[in-house]
Coordinates of C-alpha atoms and ligand atoms in Angstrom, one line a residue:
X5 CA -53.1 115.2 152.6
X6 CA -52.2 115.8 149.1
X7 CA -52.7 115.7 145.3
X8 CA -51.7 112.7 145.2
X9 CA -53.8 111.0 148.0
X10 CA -56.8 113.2 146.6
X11 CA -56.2 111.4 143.0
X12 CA -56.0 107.9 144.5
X13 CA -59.6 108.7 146.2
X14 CA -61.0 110.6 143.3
X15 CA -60.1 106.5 140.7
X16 CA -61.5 104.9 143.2
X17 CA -64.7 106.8 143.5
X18 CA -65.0 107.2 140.4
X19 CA -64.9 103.5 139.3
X20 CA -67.4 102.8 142.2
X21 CA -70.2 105.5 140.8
X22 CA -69.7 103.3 137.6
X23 CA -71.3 100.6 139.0
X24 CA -74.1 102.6 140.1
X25 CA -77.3 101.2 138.1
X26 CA -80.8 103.2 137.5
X27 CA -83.2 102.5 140.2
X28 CA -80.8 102.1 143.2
X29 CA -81.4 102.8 146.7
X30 CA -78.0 104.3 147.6
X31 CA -76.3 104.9 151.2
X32 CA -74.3 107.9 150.8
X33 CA -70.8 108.1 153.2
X34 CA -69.5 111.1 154.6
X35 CA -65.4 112.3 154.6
X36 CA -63.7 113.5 151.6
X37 CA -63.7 110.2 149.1
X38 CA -67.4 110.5 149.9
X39 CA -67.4 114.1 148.6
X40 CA -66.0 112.7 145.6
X41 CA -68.1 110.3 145.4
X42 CA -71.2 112.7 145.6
X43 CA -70.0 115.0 143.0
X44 CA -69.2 112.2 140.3
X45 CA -72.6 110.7 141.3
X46 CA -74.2 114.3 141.1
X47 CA -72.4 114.7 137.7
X48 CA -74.1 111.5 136.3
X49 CA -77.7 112.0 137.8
X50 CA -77.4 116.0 135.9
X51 CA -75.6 114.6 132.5
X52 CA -77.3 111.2 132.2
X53 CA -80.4 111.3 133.8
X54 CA -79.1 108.6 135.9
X55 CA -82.2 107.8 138.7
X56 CA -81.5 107.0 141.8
X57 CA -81.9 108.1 145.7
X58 CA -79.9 108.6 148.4
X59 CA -79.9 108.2 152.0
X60 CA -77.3 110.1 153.7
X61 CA -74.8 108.8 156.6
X62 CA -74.3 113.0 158.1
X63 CA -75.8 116.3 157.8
X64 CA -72.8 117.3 155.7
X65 CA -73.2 114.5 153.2
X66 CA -77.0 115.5 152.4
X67 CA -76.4 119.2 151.7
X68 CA -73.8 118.3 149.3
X69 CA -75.9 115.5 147.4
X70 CA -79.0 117.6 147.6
X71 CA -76.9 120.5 145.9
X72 CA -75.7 117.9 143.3
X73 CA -79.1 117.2 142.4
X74 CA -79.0 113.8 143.8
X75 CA -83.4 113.1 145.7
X76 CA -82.6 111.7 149.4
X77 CA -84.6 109.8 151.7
X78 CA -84.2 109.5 155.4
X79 CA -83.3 105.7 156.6
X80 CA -86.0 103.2 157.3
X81 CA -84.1 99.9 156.4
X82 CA -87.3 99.0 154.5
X83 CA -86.4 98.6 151.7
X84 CA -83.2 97.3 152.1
X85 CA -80.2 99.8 150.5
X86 CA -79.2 98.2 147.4
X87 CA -75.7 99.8 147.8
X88 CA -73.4 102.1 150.4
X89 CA -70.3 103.7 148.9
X90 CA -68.6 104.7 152.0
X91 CA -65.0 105.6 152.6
X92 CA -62.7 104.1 155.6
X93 CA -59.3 105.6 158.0
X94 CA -57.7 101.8 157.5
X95 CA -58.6 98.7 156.4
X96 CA -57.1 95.3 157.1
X97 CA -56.4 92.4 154.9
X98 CA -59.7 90.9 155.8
X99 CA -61.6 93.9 154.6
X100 CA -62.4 94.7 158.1
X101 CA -62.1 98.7 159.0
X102 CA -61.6 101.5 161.2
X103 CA -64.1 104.2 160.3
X104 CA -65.5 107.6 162.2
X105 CA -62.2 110.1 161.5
X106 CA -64.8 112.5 159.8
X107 CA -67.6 111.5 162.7
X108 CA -69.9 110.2 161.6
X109 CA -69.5 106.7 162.1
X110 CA -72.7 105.8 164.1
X111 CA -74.6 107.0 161.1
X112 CA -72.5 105.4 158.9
X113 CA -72.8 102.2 160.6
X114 CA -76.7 102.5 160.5
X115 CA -76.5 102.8 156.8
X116 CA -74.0 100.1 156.3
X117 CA -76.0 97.2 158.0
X118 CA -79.5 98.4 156.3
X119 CA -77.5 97.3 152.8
X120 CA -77.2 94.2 150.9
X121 CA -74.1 95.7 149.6
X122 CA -71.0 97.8 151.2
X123 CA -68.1 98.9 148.8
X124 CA -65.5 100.8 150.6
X125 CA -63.4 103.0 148.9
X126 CA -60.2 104.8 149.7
X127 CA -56.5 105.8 148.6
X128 CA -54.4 102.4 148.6
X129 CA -52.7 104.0 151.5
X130 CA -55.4 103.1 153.7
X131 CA -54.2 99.4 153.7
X132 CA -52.7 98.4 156.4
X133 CA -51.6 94.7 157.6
X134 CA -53.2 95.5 161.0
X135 CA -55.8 98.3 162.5
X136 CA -54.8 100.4 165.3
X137 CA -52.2 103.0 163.9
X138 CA -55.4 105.3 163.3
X139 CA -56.8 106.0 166.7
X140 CA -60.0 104.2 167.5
X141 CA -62.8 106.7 167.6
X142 CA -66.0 105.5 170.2
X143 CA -68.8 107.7 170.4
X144 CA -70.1 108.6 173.7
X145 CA -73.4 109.9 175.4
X146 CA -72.1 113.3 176.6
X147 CA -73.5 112.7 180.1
X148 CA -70.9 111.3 182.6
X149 CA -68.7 111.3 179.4
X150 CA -65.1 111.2 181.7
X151 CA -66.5 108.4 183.4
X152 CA -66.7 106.6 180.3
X153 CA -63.5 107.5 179.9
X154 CA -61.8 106.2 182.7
X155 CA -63.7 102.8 181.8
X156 CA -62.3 103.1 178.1
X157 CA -58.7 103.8 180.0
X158 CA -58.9 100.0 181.3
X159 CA -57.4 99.2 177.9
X160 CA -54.1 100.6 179.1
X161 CA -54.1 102.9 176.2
X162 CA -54.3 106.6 175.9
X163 CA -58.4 108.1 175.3
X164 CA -58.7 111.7 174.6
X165 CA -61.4 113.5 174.0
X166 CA -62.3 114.9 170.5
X167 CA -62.5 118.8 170.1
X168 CA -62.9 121.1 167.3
X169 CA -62.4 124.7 168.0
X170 CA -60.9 124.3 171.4
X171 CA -64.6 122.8 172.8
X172 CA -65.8 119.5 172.5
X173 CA -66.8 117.6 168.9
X174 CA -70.5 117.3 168.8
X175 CA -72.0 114.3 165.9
X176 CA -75.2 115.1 163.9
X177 CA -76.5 112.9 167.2
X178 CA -75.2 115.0 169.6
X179 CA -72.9 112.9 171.1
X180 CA -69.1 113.1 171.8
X181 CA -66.3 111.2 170.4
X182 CA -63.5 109.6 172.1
X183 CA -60.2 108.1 170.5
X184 CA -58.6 105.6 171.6
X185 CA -54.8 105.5 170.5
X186 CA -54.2 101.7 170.6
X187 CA -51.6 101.5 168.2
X188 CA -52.5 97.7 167.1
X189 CA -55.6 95.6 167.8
X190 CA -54.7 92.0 167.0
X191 CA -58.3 91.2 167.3
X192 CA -60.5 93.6 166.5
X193 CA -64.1 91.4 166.6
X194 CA -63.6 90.9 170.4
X195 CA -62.5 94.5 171.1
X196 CA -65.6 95.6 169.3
X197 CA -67.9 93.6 171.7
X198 CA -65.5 94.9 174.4
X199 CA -65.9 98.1 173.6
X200 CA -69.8 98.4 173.0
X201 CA -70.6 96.5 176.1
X202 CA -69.2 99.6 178.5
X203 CA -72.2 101.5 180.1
X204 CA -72.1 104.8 178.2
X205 CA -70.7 103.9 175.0
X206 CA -73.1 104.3 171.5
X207 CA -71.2 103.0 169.6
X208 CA -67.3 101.9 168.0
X209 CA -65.6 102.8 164.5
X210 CA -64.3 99.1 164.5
X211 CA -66.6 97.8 160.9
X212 CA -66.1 93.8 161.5
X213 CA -67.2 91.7 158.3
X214 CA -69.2 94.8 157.0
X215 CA -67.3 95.5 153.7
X216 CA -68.6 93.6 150.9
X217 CA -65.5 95.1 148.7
X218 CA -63.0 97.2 149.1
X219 CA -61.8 99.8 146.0
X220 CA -58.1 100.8 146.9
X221 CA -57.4 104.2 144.7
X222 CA -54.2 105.1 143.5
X223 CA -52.2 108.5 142.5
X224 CA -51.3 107.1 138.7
X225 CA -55.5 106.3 138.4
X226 CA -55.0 102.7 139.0
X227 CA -57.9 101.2 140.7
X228 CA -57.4 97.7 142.6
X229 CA -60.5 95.9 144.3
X230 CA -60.3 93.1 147.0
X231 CA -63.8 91.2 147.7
X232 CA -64.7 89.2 150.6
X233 CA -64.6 85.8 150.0
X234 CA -62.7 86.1 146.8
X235 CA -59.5 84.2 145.9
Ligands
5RP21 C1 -66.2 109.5 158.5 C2 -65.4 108.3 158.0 C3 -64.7 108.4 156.7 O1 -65.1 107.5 155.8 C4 -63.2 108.3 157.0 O2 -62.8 109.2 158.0 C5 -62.4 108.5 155.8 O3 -62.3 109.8 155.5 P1 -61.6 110.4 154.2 O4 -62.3 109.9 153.0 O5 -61.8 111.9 154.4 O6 -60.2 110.0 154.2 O7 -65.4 107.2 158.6 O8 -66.8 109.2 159.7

């Protein structure tokens, strides 16, 4: 990770907090084009009174909006968000995603499909013409958690067992996370179901038909945008 990579996510955040209108209901992403989109949403609330409130995918992403000055509310889904700025770990030509390298993915999830709108937006080096390279993270219900395992090891592909600090990664949920190495998924809507239907499994970073747009950053501050359903 780089300068250059961070510029790429700092355009495209940037040009998504644009679109950000007075009076929003916001869903709020967590990772590090997140972060940048917090602080340029922070900077606009604090320079230009901008109003509007956010409801935050992880623990990490409220602290930082709350110190940005940015009011939060929990999720209820009622009304629905008018907007999630979220980032993604790859997304495919059909705007469909693999999401949950920073953890918080379940959250995010929750967030996403409580919004009429979901802009994704990332360095351009995100883009990929298939998912897979980035390993498939599934979050797990600690309990029996190797036993999940060996059912997620079916797949024939290697699962390991997220850690931080030499122990296991615990979510805002407390539950664990497991990635799944599958290299390429040729079709990612059926290995989604597949996924979520083993006993023990919360839920999957695949984001199928989610992403409304998609904001691809790059290092020179060029921004390009690909919309579902556009030409
Ligand atoms: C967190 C996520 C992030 O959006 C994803 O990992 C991208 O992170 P970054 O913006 O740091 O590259 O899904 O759960």
């Amino acid at each position: 990770m780089g300068g250059n990579e961070d510029a790429g996510k700092r355009a495209a955040a940037k040009r998504a907090v644009a679109e950000v209108q007075d009076g929003m209901l916001l869903g709020l992403g967590t990772g590090t084009t997140a972060t940048f989109v917090i602080d340029e949403l922070g900077r606009r609330v604090r320079e230009e009174g901008l109003k509007v409130t956010g409801v935050p995918s992880s623990v990490r992403t409220a602290e930082q909006a709350r110190a940005a000055g940015i009011p939060l509310i929990e999720l209820t889904g009622v009304p629905p968000l008018d907007l999630t700025i979220d980032g993604a770990d790859e997304v495919d030509p059909h705007g469909d995603l693999i999401k949950g390298g920073g953890g918080a993915l379940l959250r995010e999830k929750l967030v996403a499909v409580a919004s009429r709108e979901v802009l994704i937006v990332c360095d351009d080096r995100k883009r990929r013409p298939f998912l897979g390279a980035f390993p498939l993270p599934v979050v797990v219900v600690p309990f029996g958690w190797s036993s999940t395992r060996h059912r997620l090891e079916r797949f024939g592909r290697p699962v390991s067992l997220r850690t931080k600090d030499g122990v296991p990664f615990v979510t805002d949920d407390g539950l664990y996370i497991l990635d799944v190495a599958f290299g390429r998924i040729d079709d990612p809507a059926t290995l989604e179901r597949e996924i979520r239907g083993i006993v023990g499994v919360v839920e999957v970073g695949l984001f199928i038909g989610l992403a409304h747009r998609v904001l691809y950053g790059f290092p020179d501050g060029r921004v390009e945008e690909w919309a579902r359903g556009g030409g």
